[in-house]
CSV table of C-alpha atoms in Angstrom, one decimal:
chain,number,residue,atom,x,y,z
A,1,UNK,CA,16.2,33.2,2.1
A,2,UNK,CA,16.2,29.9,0.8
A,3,UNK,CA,18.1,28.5,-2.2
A,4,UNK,CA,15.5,26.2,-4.3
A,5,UNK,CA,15.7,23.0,-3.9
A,6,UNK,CA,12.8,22.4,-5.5
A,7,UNK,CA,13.9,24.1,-8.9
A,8,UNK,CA,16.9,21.8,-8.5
A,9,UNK,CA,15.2,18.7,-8.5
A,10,UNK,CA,12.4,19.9,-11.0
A,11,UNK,CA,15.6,20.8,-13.4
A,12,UNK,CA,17.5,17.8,-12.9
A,13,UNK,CA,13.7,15.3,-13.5
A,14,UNK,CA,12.9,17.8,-16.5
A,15,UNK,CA,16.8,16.9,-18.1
A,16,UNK,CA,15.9,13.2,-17.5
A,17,UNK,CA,12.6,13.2,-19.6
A,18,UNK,CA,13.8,14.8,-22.2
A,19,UNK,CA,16.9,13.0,-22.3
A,20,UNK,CA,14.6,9.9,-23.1
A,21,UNK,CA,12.1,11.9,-25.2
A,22,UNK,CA,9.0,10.9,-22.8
A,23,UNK,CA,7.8,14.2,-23.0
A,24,UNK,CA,4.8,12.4,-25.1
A,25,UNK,CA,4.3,10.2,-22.4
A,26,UNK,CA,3.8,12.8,-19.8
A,27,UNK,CA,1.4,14.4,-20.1
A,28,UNK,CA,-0.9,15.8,-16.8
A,29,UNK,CA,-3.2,12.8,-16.9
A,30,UNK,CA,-0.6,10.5,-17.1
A,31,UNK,CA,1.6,12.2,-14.6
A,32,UNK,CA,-1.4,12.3,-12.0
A,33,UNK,CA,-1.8,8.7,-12.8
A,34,UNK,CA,1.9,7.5,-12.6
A,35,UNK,CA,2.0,10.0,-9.4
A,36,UNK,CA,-1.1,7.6,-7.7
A,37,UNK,CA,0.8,4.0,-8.3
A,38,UNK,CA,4.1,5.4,-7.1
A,39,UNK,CA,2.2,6.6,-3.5
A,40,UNK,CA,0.2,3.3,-3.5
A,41,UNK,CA,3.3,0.9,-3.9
A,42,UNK,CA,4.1,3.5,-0.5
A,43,UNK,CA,1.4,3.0,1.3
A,44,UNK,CA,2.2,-0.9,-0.2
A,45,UNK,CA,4.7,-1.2,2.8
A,46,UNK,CA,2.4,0.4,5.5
A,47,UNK,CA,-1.1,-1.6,5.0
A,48,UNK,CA,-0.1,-4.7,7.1
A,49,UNK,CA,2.0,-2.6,10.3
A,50,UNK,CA,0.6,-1.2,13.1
A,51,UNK,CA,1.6,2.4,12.6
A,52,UNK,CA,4.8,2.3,10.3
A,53,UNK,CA,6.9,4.0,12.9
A,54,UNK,CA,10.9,3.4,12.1
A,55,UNK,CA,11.1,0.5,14.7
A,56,UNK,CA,8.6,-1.4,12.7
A,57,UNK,CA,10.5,-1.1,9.6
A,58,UNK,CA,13.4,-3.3,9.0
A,59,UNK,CA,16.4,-1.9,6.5
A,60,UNK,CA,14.9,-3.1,3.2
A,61,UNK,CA,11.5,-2.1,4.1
A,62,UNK,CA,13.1,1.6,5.1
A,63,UNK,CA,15.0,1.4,1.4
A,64,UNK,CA,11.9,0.7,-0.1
A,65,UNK,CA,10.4,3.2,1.6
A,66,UNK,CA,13.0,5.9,1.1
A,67,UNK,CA,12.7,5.1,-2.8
A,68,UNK,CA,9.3,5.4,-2.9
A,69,UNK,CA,8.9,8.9,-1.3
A,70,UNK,CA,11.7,9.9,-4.1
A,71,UNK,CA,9.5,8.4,-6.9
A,72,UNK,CA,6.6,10.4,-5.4
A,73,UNK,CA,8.3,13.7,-5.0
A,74,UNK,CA,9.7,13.0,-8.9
A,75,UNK,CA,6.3,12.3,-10.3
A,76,UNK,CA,4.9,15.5,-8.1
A,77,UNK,CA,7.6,17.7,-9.6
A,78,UNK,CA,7.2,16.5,-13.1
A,79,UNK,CA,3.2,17.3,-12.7
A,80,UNK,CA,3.8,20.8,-11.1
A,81,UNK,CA,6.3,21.6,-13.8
A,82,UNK,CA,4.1,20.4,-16.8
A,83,UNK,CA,1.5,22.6,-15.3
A,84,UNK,CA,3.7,25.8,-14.8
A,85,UNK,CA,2.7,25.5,-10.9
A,86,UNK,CA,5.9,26.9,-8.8
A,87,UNK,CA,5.6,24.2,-5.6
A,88,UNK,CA,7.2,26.1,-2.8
A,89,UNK,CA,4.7,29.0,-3.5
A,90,UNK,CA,1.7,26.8,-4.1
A,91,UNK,CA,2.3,25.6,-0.2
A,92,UNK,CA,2.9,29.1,1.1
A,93,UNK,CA,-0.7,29.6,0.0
A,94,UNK,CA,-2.3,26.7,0.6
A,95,UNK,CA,-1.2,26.6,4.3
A,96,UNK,CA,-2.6,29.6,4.7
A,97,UNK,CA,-5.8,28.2,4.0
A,98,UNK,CA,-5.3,25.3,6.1
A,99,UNK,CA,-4.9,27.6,9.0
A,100,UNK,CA,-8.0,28.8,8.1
A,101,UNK,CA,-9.7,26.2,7.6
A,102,UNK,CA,-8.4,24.9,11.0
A,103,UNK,CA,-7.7,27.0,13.2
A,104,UNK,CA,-5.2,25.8,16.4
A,105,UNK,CA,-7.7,26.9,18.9
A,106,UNK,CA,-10.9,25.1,17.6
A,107,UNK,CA,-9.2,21.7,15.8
A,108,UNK,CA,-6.4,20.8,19.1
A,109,UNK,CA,-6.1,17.0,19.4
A,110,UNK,CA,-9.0,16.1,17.2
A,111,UNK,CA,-9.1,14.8,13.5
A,112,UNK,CA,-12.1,15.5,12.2
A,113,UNK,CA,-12.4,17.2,8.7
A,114,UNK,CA,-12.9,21.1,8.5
A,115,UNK,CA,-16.7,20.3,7.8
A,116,UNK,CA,-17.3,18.5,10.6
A,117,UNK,CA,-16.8,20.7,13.1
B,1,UNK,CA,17.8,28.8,9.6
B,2,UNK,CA,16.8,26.3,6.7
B,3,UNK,CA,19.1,25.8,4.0
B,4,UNK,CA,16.7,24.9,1.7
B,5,UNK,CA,12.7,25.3,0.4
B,6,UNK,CA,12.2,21.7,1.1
B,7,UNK,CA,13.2,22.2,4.9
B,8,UNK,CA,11.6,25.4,5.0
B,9,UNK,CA,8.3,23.8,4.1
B,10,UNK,CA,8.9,20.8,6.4
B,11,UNK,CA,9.1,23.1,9.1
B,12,UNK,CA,6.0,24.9,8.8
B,13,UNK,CA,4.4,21.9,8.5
B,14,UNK,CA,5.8,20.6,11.6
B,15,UNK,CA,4.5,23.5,13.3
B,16,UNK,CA,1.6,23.2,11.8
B,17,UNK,CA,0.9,20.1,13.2
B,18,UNK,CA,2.4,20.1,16.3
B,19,UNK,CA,0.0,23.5,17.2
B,20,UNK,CA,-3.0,21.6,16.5
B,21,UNK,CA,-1.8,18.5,18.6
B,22,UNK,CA,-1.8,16.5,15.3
B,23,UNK,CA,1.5,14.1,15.8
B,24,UNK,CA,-0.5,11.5,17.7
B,25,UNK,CA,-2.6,10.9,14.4
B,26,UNK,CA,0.6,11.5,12.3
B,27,UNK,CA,1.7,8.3,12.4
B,28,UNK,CA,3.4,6.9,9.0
B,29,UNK,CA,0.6,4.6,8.0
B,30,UNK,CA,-1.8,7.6,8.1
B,31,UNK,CA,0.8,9.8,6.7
B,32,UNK,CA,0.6,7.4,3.9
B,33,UNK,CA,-3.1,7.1,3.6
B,34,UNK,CA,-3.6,10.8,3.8
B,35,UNK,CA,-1.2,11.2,1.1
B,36,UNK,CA,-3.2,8.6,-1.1
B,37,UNK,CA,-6.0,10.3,-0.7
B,38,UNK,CA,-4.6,14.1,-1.3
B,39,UNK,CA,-3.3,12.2,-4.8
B,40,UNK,CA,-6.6,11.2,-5.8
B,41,UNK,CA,-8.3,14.6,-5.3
B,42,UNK,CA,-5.4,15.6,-7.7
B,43,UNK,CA,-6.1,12.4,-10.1
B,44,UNK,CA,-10.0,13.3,-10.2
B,45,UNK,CA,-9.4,16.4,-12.2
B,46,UNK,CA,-8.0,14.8,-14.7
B,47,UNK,CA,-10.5,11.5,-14.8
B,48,UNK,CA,-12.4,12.8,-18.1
B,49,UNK,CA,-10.0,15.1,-19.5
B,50,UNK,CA,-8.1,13.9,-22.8
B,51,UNK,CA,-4.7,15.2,-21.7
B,52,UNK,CA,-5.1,17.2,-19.0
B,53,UNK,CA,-2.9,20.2,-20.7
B,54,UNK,CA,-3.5,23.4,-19.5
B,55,UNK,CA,-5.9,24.5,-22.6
B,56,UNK,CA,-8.3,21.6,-21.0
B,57,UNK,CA,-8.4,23.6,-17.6
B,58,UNK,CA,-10.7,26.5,-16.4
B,59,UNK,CA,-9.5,28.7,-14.0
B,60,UNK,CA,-11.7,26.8,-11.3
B,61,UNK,CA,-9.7,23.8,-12.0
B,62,UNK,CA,-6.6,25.2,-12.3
B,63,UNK,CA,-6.9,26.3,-9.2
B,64,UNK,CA,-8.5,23.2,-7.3
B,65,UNK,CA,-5.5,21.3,-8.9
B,66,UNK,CA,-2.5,23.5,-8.1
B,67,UNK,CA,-4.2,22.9,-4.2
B,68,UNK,CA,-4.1,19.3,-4.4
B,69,UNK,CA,-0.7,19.6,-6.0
B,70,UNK,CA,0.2,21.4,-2.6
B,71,UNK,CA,-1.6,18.7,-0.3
B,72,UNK,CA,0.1,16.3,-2.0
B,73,UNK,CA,3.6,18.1,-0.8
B,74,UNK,CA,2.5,18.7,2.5
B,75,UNK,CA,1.5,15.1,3.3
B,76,UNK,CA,4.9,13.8,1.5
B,77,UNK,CA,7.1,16.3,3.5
B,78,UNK,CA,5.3,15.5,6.3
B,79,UNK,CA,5.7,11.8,5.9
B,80,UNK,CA,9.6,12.1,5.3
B,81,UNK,CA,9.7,14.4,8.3
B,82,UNK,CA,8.1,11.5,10.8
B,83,UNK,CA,10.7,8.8,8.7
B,84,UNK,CA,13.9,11.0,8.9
B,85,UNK,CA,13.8,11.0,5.1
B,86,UNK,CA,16.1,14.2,3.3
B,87,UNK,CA,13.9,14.4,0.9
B,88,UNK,CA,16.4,16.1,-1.4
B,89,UNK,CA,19.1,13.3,-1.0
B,90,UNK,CA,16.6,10.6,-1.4
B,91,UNK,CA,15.7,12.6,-5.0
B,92,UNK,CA,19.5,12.7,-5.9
B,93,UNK,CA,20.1,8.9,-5.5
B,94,UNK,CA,17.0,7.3,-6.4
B,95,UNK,CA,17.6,9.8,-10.0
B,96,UNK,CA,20.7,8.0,-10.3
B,97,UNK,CA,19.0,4.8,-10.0
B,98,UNK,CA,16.9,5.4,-12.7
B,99,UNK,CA,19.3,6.7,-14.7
B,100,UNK,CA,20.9,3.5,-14.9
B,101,UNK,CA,17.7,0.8,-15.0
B,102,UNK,CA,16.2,3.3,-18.0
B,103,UNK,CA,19.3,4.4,-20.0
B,104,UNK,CA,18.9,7.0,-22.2
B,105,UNK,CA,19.9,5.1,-25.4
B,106,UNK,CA,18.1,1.9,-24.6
B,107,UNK,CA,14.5,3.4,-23.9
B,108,UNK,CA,14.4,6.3,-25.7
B,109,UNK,CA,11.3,7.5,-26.9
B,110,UNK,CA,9.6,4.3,-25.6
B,111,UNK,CA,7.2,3.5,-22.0
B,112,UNK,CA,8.1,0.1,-20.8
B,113,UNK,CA,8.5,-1.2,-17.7
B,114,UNK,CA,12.5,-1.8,-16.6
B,115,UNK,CA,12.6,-5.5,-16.7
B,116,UNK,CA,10.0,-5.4,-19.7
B,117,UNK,CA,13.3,-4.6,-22.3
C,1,UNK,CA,-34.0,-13.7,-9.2
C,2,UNK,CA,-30.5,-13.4,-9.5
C,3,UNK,CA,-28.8,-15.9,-7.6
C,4,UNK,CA,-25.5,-14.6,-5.7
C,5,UNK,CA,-22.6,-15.0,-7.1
C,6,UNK,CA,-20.9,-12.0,-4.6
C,7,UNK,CA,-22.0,-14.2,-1.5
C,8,UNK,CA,-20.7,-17.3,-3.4
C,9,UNK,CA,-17.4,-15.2,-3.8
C,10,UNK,CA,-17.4,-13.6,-0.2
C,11,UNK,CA,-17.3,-17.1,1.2
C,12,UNK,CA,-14.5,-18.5,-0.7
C,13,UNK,CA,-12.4,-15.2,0.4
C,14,UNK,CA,-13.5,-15.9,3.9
C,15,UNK,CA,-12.5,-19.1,4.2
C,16,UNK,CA,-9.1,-18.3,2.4
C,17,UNK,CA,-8.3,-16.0,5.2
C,18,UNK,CA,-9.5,-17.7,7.5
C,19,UNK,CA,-7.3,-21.1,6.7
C,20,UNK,CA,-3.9,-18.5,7.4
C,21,UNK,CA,-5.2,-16.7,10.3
C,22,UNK,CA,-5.1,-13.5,8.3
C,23,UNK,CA,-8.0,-11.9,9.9
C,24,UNK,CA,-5.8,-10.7,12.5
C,25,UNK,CA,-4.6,-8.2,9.8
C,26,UNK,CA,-8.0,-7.8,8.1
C,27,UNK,CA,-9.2,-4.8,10.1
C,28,UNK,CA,-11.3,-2.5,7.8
C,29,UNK,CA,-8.3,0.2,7.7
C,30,UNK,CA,-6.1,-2.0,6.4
C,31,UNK,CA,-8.4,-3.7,3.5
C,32,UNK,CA,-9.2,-0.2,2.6
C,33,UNK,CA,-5.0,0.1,2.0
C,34,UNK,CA,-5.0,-3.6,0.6
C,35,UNK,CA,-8.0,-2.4,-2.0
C,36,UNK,CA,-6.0,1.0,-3.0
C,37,UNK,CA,-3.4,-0.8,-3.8
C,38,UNK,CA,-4.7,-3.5,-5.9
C,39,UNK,CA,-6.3,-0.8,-7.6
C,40,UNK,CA,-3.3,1.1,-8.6
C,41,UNK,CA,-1.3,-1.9,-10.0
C,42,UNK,CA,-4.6,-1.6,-12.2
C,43,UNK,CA,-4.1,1.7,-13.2
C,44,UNK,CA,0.0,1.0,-13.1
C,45,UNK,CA,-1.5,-1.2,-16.5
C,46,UNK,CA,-2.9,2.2,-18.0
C,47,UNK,CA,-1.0,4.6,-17.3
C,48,UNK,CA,1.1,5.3,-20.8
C,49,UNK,CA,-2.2,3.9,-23.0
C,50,UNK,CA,-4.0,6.3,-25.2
C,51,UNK,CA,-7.2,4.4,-23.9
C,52,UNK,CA,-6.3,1.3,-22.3
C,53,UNK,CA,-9.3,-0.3,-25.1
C,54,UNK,CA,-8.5,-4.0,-25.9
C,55,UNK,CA,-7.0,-3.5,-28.9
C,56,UNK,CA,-3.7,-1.5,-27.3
C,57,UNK,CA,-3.3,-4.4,-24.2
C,58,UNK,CA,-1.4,-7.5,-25.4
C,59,UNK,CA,-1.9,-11.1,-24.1
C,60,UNK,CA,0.8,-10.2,-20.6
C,61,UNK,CA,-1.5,-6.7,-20.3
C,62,UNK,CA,-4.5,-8.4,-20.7
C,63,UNK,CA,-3.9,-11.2,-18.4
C,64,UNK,CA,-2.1,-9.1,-15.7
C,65,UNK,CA,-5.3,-6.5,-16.1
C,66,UNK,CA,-7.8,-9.3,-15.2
C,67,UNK,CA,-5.6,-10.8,-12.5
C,68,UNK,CA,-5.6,-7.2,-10.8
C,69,UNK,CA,-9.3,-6.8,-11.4
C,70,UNK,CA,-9.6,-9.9,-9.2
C,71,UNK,CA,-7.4,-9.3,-6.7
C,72,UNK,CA,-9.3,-5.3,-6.2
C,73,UNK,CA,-12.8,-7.4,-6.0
C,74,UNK,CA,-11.3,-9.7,-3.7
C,75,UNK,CA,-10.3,-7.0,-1.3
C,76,UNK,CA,-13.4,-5.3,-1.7
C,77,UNK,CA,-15.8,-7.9,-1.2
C,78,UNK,CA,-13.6,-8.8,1.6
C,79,UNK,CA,-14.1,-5.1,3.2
C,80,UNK,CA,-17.7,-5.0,2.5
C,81,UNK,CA,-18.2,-8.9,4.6
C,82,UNK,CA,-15.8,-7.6,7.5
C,83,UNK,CA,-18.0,-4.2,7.7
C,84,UNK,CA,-21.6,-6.5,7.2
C,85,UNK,CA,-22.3,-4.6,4.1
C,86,UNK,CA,-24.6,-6.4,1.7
C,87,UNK,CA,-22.8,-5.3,-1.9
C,88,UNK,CA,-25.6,-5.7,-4.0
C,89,UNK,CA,-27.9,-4.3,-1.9
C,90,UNK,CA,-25.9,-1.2,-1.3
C,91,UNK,CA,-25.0,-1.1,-4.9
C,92,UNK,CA,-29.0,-0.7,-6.0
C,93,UNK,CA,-28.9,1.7,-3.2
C,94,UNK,CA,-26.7,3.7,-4.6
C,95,UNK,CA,-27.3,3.4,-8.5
C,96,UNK,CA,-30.9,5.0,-7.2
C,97,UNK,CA,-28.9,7.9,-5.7
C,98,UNK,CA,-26.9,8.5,-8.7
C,99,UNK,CA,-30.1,8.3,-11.2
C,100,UNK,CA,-31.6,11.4,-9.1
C,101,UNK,CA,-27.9,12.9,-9.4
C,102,UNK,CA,-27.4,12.7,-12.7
C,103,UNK,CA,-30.9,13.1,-14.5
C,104,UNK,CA,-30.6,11.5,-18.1
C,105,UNK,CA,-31.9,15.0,-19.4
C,106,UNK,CA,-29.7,17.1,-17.4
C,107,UNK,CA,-26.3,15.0,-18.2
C,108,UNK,CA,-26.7,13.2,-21.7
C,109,UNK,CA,-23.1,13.5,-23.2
C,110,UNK,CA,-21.7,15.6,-20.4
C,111,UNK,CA,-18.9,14.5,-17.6
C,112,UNK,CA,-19.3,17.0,-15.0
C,113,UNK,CA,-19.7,16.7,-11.3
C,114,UNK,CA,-23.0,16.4,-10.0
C,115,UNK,CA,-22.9,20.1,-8.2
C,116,UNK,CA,-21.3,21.6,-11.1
C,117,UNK,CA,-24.4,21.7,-13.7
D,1,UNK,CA,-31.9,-13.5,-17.9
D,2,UNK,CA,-29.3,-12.0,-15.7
D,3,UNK,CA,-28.2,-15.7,-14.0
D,4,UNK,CA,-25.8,-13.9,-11.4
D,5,UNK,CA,-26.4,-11.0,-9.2
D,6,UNK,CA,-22.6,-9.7,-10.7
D,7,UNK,CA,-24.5,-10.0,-14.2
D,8,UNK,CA,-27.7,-8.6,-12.9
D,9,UNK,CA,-25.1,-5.5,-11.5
D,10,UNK,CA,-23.2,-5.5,-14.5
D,11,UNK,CA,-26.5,-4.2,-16.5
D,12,UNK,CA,-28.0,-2.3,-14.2
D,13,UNK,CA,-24.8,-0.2,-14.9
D,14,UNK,CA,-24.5,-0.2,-18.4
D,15,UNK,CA,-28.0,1.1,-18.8
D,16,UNK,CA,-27.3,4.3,-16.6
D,17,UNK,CA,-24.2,4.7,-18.8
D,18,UNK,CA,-26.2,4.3,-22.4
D,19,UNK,CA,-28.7,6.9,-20.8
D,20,UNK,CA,-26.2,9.3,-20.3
D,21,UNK,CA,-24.4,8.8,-23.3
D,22,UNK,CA,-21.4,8.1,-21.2
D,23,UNK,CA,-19.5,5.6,-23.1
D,24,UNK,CA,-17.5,8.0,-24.6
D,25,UNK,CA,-15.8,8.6,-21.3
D,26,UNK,CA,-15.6,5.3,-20.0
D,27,UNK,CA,-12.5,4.0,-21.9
D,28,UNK,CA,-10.9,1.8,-19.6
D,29,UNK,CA,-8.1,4.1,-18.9
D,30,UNK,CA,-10.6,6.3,-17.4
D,31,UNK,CA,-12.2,4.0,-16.0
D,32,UNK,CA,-9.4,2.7,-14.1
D,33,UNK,CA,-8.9,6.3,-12.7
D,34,UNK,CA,-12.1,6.9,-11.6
D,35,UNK,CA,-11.9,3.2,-9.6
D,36,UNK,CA,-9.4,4.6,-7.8
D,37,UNK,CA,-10.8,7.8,-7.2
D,38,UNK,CA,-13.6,6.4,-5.3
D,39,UNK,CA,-11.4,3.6,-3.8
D,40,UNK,CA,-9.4,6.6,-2.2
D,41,UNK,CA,-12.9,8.4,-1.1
D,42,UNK,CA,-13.6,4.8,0.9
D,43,UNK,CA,-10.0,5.1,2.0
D,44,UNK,CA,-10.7,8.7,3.4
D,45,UNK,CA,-13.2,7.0,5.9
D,46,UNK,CA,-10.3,5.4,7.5
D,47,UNK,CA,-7.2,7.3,7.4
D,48,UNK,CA,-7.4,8.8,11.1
D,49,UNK,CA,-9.3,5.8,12.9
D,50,UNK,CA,-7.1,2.8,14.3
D,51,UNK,CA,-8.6,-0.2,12.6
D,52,UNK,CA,-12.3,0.8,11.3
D,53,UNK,CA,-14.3,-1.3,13.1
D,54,UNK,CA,-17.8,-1.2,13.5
D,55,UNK,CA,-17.6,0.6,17.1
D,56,UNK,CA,-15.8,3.6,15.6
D,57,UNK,CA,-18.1,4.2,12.4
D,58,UNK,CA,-20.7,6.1,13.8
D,59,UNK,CA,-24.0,6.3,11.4
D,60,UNK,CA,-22.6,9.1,9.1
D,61,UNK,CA,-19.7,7.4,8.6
D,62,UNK,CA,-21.4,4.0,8.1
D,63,UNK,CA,-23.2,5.2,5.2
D,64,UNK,CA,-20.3,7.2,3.7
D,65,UNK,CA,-18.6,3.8,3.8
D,66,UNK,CA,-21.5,2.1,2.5
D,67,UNK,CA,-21.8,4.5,-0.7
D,68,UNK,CA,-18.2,4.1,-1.6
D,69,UNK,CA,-18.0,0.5,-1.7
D,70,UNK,CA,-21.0,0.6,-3.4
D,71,UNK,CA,-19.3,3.5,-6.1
D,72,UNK,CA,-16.2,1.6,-6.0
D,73,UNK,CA,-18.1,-1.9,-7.2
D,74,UNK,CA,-19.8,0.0,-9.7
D,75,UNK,CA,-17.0,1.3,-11.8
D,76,UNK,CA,-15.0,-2.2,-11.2
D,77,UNK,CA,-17.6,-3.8,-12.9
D,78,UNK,CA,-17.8,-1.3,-15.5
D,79,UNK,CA,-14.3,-1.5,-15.9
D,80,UNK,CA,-15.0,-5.2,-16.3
D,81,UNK,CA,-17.5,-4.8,-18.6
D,82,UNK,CA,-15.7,-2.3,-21.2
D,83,UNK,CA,-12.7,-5.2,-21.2
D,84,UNK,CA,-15.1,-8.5,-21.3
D,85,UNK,CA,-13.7,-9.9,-18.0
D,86,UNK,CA,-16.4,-12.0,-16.4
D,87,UNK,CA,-15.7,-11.1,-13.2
D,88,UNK,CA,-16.8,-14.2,-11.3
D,89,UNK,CA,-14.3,-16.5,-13.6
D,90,UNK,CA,-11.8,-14.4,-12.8
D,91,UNK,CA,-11.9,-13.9,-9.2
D,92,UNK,CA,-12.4,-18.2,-9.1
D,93,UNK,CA,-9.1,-18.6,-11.5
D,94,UNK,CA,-7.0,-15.7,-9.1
D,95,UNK,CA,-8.2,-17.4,-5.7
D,96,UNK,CA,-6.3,-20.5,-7.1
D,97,UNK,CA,-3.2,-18.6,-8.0
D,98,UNK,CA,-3.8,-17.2,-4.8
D,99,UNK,CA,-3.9,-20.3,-2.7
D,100,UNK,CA,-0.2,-21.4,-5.0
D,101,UNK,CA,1.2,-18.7,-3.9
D,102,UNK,CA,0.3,-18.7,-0.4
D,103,UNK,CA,-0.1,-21.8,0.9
D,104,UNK,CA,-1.9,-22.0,4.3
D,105,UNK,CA,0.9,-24.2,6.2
D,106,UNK,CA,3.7,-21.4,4.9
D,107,UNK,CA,2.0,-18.2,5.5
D,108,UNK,CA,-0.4,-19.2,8.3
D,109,UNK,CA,-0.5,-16.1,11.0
D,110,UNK,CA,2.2,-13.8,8.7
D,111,UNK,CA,1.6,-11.2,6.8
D,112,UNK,CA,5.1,-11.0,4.4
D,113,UNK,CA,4.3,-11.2,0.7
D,114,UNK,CA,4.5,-14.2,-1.4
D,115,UNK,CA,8.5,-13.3,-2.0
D,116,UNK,CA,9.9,-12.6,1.2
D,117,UNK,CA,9.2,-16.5,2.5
């Protein structure tokens, strides 16, 4: 069975917040919010490469880039946690649905969305 | 066998991908993008909600959201995967860099930016 | 009639890209990135404010917020003149799709999606 | 008289908003999150095609785009509107910060950003 990571991490972001009292601050709209500029100053290192693959990125590029997934996952924890949503579980399920949704045999090699096919 | 939930998830993922012949579109830059745009089908339940506590969400949303919430994982797993990014690690030590560009005392119960103080 | 100040605008980008030899990197996909990201140092402005109404942004806020508004109609006017899309025609366009939408009678007061009333 | 087609847009959309009694949702804040919720919809278009060119948008696509640059526009110069930006002024004044900070003989051909010359 796996040991929780993901309780860790929620723990350890939790601790911070309240160490600064910025629970105020963080509420879901602001989360979801501070969540979307954290992935866009991400995608901030992709929009001018070709595909972003590690021999495109130099060593502050891939620091930058390593920072910026952490700031993601953070802000994606914090959310989850404000709305009493246990991660690891929410994925279990939702991939479940994704196989659904696409199955192997009918989606192979193409990358349409569900509807379209 | 994983040692952790966020490895475990990674590699369902992977498999998910690699079943449906996915890894040729799962470049980082689409990574990226995808995860952009999993964040803002999270961000759009809370567009015209005051706080977005979970008094202010019906069951519907609740649900839509704790999806998105997992989309949002899946697509940042699944980037970090394709980058060589430990997800868990890169938490850890971008924590501690926050810890010490927002110290507790300093910003306490305040929202500024870093360099704004 | 109106005259056009969004072809007046779309030529000044154009030549500004032109005079570095940026169009190389101005393909569609990445002006679509470019705009995301323009937009979220906008929201980056918002993201802690109650409302983000004039009277919470300071001069540096309000100046930053109107550089950023700038910089997301650059890119999008930019996108729109790379894809031959007439803005302000496919703006009336779509204002006439919205009215049939969202019926005055059907919506007054009310923030709901479209297919949820 | 509307003098500009960016005025003549600008009240066109504040109408539909008065209709609907909307205002009371349109702080800027929300504003700003809704911008980028349709900026991310356009971005969907994209995510799994190499550059977005005209040749692969077929029709359905073509229009998708169309609508969300038109939606996007629409709440940018609502945006505008709820903070009294004049749009036009400000995309003039940014161009010349623009051209400052990237001046054609530096940058010409590169894509870096203004602090990594």
């Amino acid at each position: 069975m796996p040991s929780s990571d993901l309780i860790a991490l929620r723990d350890i972001v939790r601790q911070f917040a309240e160490e600064r009292d910025w629970q105020q601050f963080h509420t879901p709209k602001n989360l979801a919010m501070a969540l979307s500029v954290e992935v866009a100053e991400l995608v901030e290192h992709f929009q001018w490469l070709k595909t972003g693959e590690q021999e495109e990125l130099d060593d502050v590029r891939r620091t930058g880039v390593r920072h910026e997934l952490a700031d993601s996952l953070v802000y994606l924890i914090r959310l989850a946690d404000r709305l009493d949503v246990d991660l690891y579980d929410a994925v279990i399920e939702k991939m479940q649905l994704n196989r659904e949704k696409y199955p192997a045999d009918k989606v192979r090699g193409q990358s349409r969305k569900y509807d379209q096919y």
